[in-house]
PDB file of C-alpha atoms and ligand atoms in Angstrom:
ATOM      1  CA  UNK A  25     284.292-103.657-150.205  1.00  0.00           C
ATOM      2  CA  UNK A  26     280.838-102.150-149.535  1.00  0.00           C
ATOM      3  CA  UNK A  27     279.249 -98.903-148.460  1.00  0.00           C
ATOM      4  CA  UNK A  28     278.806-100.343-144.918  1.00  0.00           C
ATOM      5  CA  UNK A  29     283.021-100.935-144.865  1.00  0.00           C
ATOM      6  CA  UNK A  30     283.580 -98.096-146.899  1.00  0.00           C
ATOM      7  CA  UNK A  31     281.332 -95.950-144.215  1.00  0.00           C
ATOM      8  CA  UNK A  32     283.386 -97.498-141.168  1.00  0.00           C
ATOM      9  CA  UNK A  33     286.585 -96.544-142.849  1.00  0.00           C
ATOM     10  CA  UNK A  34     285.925 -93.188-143.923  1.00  0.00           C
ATOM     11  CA  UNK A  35     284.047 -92.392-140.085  1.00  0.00           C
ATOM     12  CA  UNK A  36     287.480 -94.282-138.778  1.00  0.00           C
ATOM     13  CA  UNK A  37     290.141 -91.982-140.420  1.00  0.00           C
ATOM     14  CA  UNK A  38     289.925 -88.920-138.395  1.00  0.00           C
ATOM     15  CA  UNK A  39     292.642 -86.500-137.391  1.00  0.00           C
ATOM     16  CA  UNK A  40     294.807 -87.664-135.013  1.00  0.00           C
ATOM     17  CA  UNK A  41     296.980 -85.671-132.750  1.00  0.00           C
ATOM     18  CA  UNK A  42     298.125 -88.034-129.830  1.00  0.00           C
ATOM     19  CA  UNK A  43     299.980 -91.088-131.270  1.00  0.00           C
ATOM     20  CA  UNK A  44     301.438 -93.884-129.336  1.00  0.00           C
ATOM     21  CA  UNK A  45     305.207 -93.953-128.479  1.00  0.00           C
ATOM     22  CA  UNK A  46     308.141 -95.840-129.752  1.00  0.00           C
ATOM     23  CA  UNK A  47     306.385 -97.040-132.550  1.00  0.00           C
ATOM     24  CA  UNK A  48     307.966 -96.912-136.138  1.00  0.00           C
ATOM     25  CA  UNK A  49     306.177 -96.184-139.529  1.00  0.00           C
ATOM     26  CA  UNK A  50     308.803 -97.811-142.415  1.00  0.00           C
ATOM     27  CA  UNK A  51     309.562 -96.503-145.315  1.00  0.00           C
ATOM     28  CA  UNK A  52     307.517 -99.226-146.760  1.00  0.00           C
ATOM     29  CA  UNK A  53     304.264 -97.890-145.526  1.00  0.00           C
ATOM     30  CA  UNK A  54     304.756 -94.600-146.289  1.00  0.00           C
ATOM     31  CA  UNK A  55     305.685 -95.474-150.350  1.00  0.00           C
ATOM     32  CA  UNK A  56     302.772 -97.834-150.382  1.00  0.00           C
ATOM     33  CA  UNK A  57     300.175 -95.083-148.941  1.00  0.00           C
ATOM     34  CA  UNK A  58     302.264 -92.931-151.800  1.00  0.00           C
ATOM     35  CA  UNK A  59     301.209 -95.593-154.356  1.00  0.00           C
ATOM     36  CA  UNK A  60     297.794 -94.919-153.697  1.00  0.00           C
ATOM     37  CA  UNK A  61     297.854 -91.370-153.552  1.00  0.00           C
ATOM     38  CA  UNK A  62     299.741 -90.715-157.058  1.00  0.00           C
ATOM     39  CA  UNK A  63     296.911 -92.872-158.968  1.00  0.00           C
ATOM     40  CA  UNK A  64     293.806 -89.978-157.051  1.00  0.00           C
ATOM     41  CA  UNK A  65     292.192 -87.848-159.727  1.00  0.00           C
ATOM     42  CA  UNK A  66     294.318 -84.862-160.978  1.00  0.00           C
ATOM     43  CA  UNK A  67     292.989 -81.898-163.270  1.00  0.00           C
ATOM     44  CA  UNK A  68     294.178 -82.293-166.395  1.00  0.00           C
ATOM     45  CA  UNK A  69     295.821 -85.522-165.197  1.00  0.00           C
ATOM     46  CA  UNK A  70     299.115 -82.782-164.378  1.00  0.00           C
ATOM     47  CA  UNK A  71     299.671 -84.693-160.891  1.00  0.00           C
ATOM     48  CA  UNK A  72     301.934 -81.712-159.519  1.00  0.00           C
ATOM     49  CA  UNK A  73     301.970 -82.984-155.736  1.00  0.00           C
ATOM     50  CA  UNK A  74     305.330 -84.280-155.162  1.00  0.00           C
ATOM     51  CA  UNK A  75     305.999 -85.522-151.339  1.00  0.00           C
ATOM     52  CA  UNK A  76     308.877 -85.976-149.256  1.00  0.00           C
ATOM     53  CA  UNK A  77     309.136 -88.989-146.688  1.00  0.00           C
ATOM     54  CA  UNK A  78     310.413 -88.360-143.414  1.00  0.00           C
ATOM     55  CA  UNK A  79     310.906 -91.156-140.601  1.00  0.00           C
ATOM     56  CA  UNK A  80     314.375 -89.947-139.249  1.00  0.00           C
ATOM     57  CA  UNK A  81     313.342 -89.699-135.358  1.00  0.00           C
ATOM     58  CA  UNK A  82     315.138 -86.100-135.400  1.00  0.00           C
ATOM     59  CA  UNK A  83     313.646 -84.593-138.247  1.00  0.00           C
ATOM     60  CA  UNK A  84     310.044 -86.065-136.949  1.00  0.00           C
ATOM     61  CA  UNK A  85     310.545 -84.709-133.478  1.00  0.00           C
ATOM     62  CA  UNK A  86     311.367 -81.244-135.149  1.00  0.00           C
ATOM     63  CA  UNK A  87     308.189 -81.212-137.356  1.00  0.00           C
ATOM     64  CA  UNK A  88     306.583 -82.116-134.332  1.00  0.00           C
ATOM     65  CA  UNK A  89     308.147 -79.343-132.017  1.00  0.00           C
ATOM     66  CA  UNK A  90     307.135 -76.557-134.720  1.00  0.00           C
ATOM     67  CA  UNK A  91     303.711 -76.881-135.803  1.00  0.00           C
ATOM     68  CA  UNK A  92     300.897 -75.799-134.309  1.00  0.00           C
ATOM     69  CA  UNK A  93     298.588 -78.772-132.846  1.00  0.00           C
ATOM     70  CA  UNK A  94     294.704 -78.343-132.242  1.00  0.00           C
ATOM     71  CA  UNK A  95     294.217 -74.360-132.037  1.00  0.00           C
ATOM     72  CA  UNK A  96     290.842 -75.290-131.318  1.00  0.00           C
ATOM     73  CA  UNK A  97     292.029 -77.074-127.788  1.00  0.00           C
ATOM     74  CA  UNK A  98     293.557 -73.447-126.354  1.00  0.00           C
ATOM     75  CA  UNK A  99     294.837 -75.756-122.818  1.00  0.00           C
ATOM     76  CA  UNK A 100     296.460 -78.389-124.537  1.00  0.00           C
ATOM     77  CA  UNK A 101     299.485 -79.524-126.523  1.00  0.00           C
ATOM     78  CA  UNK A 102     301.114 -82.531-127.525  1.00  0.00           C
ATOM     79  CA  UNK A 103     303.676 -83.725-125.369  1.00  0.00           C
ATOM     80  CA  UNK A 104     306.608 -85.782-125.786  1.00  0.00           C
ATOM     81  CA  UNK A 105     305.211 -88.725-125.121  1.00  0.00           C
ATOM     82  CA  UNK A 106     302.493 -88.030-128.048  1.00  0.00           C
ATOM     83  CA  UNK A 107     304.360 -87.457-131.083  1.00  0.00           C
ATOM     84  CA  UNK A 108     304.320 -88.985-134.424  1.00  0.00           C
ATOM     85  CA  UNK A 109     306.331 -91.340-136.147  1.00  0.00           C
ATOM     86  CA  UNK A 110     306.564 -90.038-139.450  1.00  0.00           C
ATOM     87  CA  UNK A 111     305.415 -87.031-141.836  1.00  0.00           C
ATOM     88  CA  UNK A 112     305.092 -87.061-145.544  1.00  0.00           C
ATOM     89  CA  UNK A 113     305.435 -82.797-146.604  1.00  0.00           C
ATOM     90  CA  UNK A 114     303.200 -82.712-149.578  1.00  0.00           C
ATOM     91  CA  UNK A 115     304.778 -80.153-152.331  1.00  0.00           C
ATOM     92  CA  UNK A 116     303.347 -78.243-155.608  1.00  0.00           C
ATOM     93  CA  UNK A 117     305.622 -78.401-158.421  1.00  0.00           C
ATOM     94  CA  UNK A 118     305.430 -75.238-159.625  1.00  0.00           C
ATOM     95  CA  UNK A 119     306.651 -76.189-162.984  1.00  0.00           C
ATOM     96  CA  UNK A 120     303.501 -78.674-163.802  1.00  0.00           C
ATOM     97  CA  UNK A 121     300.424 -76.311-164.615  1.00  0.00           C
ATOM     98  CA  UNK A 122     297.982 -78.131-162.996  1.00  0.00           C
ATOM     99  CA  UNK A 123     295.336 -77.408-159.584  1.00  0.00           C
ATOM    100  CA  UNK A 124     297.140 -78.013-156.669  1.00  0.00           C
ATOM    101  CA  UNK A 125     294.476 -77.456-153.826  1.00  0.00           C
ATOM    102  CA  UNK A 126     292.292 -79.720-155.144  1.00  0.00           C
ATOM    103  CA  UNK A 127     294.513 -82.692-156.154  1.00  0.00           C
ATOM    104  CA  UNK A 128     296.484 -82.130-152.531  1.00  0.00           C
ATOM    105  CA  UNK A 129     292.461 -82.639-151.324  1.00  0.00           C
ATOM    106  CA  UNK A 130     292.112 -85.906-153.239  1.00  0.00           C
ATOM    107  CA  UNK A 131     295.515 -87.326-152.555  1.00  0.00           C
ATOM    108  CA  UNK A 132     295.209 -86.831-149.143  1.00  0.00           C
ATOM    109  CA  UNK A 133     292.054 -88.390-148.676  1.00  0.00           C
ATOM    110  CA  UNK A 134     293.772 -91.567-150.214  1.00  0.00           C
ATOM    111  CA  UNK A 135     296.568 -91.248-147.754  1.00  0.00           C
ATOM    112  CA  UNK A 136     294.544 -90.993-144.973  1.00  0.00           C
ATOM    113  CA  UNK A 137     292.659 -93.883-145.866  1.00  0.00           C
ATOM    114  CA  UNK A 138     295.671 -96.042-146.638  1.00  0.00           C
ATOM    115  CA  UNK A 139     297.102 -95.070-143.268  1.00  0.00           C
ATOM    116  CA  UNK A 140     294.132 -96.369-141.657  1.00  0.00           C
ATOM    117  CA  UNK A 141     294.035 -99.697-143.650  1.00  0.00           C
ATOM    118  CA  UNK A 142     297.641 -99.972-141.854  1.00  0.00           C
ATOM    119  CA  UNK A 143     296.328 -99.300-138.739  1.00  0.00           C
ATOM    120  CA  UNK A 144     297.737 -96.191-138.667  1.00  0.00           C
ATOM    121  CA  UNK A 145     296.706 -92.213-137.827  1.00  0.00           C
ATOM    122  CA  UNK A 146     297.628 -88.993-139.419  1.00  0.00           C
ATOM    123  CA  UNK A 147     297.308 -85.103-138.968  1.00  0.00           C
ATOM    124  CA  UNK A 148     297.174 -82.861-141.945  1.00  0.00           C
ATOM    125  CA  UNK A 149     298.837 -79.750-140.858  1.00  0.00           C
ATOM    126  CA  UNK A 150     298.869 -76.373-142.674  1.00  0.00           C
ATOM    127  CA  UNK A 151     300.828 -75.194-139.646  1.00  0.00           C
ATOM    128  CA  UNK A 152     304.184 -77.201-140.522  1.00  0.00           C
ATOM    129  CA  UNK A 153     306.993 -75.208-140.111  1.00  0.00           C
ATOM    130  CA  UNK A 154     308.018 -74.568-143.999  1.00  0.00           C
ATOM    131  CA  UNK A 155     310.999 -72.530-143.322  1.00  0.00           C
ATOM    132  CA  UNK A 156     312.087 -75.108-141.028  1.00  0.00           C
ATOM    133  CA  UNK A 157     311.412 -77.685-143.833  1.00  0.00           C
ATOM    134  CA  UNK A 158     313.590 -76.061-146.636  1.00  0.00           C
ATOM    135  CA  UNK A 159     316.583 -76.022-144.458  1.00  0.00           C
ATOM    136  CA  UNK A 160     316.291 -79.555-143.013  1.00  0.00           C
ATOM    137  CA  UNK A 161     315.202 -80.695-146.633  1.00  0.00           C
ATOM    138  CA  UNK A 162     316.761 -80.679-150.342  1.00  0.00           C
ATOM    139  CA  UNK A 163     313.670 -79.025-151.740  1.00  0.00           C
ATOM    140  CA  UNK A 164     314.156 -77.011-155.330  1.00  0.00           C
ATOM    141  CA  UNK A 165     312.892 -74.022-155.192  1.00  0.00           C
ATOM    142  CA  UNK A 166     309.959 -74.680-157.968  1.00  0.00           C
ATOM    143  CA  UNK A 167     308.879 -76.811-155.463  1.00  0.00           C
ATOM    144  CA  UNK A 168     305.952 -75.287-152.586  1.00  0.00           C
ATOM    145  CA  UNK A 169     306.109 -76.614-149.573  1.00  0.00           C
ATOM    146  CA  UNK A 170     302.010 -76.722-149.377  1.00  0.00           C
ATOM    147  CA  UNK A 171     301.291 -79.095-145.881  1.00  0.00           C
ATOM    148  CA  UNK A 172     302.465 -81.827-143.647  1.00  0.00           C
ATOM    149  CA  UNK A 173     300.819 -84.545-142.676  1.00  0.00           C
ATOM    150  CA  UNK A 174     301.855 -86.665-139.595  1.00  0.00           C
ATOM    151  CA  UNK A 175     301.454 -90.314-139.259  1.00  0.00           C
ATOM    152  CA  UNK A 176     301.687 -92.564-136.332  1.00  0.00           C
ATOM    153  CA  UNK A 177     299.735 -95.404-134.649  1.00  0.00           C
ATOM    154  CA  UNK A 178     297.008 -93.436-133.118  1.00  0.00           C
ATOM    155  CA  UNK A 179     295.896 -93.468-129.022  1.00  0.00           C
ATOM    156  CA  UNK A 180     293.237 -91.262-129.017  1.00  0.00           C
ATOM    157  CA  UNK A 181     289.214 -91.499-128.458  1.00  0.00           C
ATOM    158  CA  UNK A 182     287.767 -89.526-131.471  1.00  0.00           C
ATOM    159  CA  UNK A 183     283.674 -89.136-131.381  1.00  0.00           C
ATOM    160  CA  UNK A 184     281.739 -87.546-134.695  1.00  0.00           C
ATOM    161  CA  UNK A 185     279.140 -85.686-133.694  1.00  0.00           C
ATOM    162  CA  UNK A 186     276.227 -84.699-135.900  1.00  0.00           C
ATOM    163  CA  UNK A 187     275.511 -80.805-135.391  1.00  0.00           C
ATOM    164  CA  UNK A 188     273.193 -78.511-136.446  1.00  0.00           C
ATOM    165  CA  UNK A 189     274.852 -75.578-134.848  1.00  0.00           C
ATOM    166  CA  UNK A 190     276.996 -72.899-136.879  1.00  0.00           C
ATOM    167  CA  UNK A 191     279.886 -73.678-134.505  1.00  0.00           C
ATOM    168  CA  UNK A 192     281.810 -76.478-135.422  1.00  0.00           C
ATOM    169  CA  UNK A 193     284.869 -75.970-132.650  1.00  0.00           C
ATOM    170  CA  UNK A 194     286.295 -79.242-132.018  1.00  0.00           C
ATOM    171  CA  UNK A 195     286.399 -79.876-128.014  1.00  0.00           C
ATOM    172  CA  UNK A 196     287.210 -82.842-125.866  1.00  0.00           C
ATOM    173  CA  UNK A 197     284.381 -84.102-123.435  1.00  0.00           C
ATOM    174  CA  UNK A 198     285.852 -84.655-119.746  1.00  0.00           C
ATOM    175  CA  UNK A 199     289.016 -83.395-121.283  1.00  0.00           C
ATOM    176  CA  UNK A 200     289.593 -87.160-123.025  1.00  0.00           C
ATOM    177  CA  UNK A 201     287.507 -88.141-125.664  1.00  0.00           C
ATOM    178  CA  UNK A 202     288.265 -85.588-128.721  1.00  0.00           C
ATOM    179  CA  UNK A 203     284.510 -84.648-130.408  1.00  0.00           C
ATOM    180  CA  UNK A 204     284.688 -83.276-133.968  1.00  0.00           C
ATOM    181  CA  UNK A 205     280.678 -81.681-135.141  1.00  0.00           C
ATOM    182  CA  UNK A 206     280.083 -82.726-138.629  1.00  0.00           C
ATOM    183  CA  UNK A 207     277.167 -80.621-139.683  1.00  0.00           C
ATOM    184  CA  UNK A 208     274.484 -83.117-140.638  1.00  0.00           C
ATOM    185  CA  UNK A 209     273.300 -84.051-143.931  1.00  0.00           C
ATOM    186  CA  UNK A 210     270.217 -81.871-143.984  1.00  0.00           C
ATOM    187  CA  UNK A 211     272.979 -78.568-143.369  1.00  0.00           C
ATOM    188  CA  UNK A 212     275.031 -79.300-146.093  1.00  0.00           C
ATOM    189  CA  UNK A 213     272.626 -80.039-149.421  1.00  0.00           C
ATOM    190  CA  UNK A 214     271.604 -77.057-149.960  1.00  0.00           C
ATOM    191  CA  UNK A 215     269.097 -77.992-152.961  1.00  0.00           C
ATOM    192  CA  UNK A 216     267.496 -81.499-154.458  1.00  0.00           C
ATOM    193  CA  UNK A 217     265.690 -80.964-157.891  1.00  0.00           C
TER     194      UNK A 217
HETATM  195  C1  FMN B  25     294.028 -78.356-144.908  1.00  0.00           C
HETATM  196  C2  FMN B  25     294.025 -78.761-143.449  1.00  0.00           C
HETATM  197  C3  FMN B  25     294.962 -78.229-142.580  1.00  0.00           C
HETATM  198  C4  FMN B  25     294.993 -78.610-141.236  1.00  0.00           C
HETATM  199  N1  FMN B  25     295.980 -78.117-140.407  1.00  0.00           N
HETATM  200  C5  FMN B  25     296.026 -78.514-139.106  1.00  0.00           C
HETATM  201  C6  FMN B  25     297.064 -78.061-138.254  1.00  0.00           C
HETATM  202  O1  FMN B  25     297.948 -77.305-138.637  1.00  0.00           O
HETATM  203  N2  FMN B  25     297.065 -78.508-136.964  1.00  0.00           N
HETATM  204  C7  FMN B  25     296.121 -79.376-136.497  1.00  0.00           C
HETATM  205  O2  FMN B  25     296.184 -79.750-135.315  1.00  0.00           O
HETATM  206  N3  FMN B  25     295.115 -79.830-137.297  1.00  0.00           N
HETATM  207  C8  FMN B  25     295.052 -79.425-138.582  1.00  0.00           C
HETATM  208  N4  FMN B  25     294.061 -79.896-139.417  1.00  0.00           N
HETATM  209  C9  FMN B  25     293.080 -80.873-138.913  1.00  0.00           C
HETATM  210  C10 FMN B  25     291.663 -80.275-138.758  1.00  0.00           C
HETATM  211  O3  FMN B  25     291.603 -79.534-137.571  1.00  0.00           O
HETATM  212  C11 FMN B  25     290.675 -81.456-138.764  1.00  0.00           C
HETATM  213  O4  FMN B  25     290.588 -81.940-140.084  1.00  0.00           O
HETATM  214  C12 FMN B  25     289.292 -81.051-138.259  1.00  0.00           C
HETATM  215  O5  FMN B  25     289.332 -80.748-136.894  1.00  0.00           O
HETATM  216  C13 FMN B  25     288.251 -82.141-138.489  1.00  0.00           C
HETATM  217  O6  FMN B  25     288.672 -83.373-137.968  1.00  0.00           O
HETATM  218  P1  FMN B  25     288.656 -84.654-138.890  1.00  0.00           P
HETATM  219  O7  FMN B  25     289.811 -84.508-139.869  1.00  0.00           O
HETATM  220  O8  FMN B  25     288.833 -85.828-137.977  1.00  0.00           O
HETATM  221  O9  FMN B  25     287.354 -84.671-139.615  1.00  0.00           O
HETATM  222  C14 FMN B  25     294.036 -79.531-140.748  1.00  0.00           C
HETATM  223  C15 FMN B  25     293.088 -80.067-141.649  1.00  0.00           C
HETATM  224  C16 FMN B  25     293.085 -79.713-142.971  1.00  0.00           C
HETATM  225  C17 FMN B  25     292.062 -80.335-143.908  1.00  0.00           C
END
């Protein structure tokens, strides 16, 4: 792969919050987008991100139901017709000394990335119901439930759009096509020696 295919697939794999219906994500997938994510980098090589695989329609539709989708977008909300197929909860063994954020950061960038290789779309969410999760879920206690992430085949329009504006609000233009600002290259290095 080059940076030109590498650049399309990173600009590709965007956050996805409308997914087509009756579609299935296997098992399969989500292990093999797993087995990509467990070999990320890992302070201290601890690797304390454990996940749990969910593709049971049920338990989808009630991940679905309870988090909160786009706070940005205050007049809309997925709708039955919209939801995901699947959701991996990423978890922090507490036992494993290790830091979390930052491996959950890396591993998810793989996942994301592996969904999209599979033609599929996910949405991290920090808004997944974790309560909700511990009851549905065997999940030890030294285990913290830390996000969800949803995965389906994606039927959205998504548009980056370079900004130079402190606001970075996602919005959708002619309520369809969902923008997301990136602040452009100039805002972000803040120093070249
Ligand atoms: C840690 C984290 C938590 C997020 N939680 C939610 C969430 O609960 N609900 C949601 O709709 N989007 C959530 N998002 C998606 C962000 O809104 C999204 O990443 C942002 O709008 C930029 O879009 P992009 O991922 O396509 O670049 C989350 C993203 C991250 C990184």
């Amino acid at each position: 792969m080059n940076y030109e295919n590498l650049k399309t697939l990173i600009q590709e794999s965007r956050t996805t919050r409308r997914f087509k219906k009756d579609t299935k994500v296997s098992m399969t997938d989500l292990r093999e987008i797993l087995d990509l994510a467990r070999i990320t980098s890992s302070a201290m090589n601890a690797q304390p991100i454990k996940y749990i695989l969910v593709t049971k329609e049920d338990d989808v539709l009630k991940l679905a139901q309870t988090a909160k989708w786009a706070s940005h977008l205050s007049s809309w909300d997925q709708n039955e017709d919209e939801r995901p197929s699947a959701f991996l909860l990423m978890l922090n063994d507490q036992m494993i000394d290790g830091f979390p954020m930052f491996d959950a950061g890396a591993s998810f960038t793989a996942i994301s990335l592996a969904a999209k290789s599979k033609g599929l779309s996910v949405c991290p969410m920090a808004s997944i119901d974790k309560e909700l999760c511990k009851k549905l879920f065997v999940i030890p206690d030294c285990y913290d439930v830390m996000i969800g992430i949803a995965l389906g085949v994606g039927a959205e329009n998504i548009k980056l759009v370079d900004t130079d504006d402190f606001d970075t609000n996602y919005y959708r233009e002619d309520g369809e096509t969902h923008c997301v600002p990136k602040r452009s290259l100039k805002q972000i290095i803040a120093g070249e020696y």
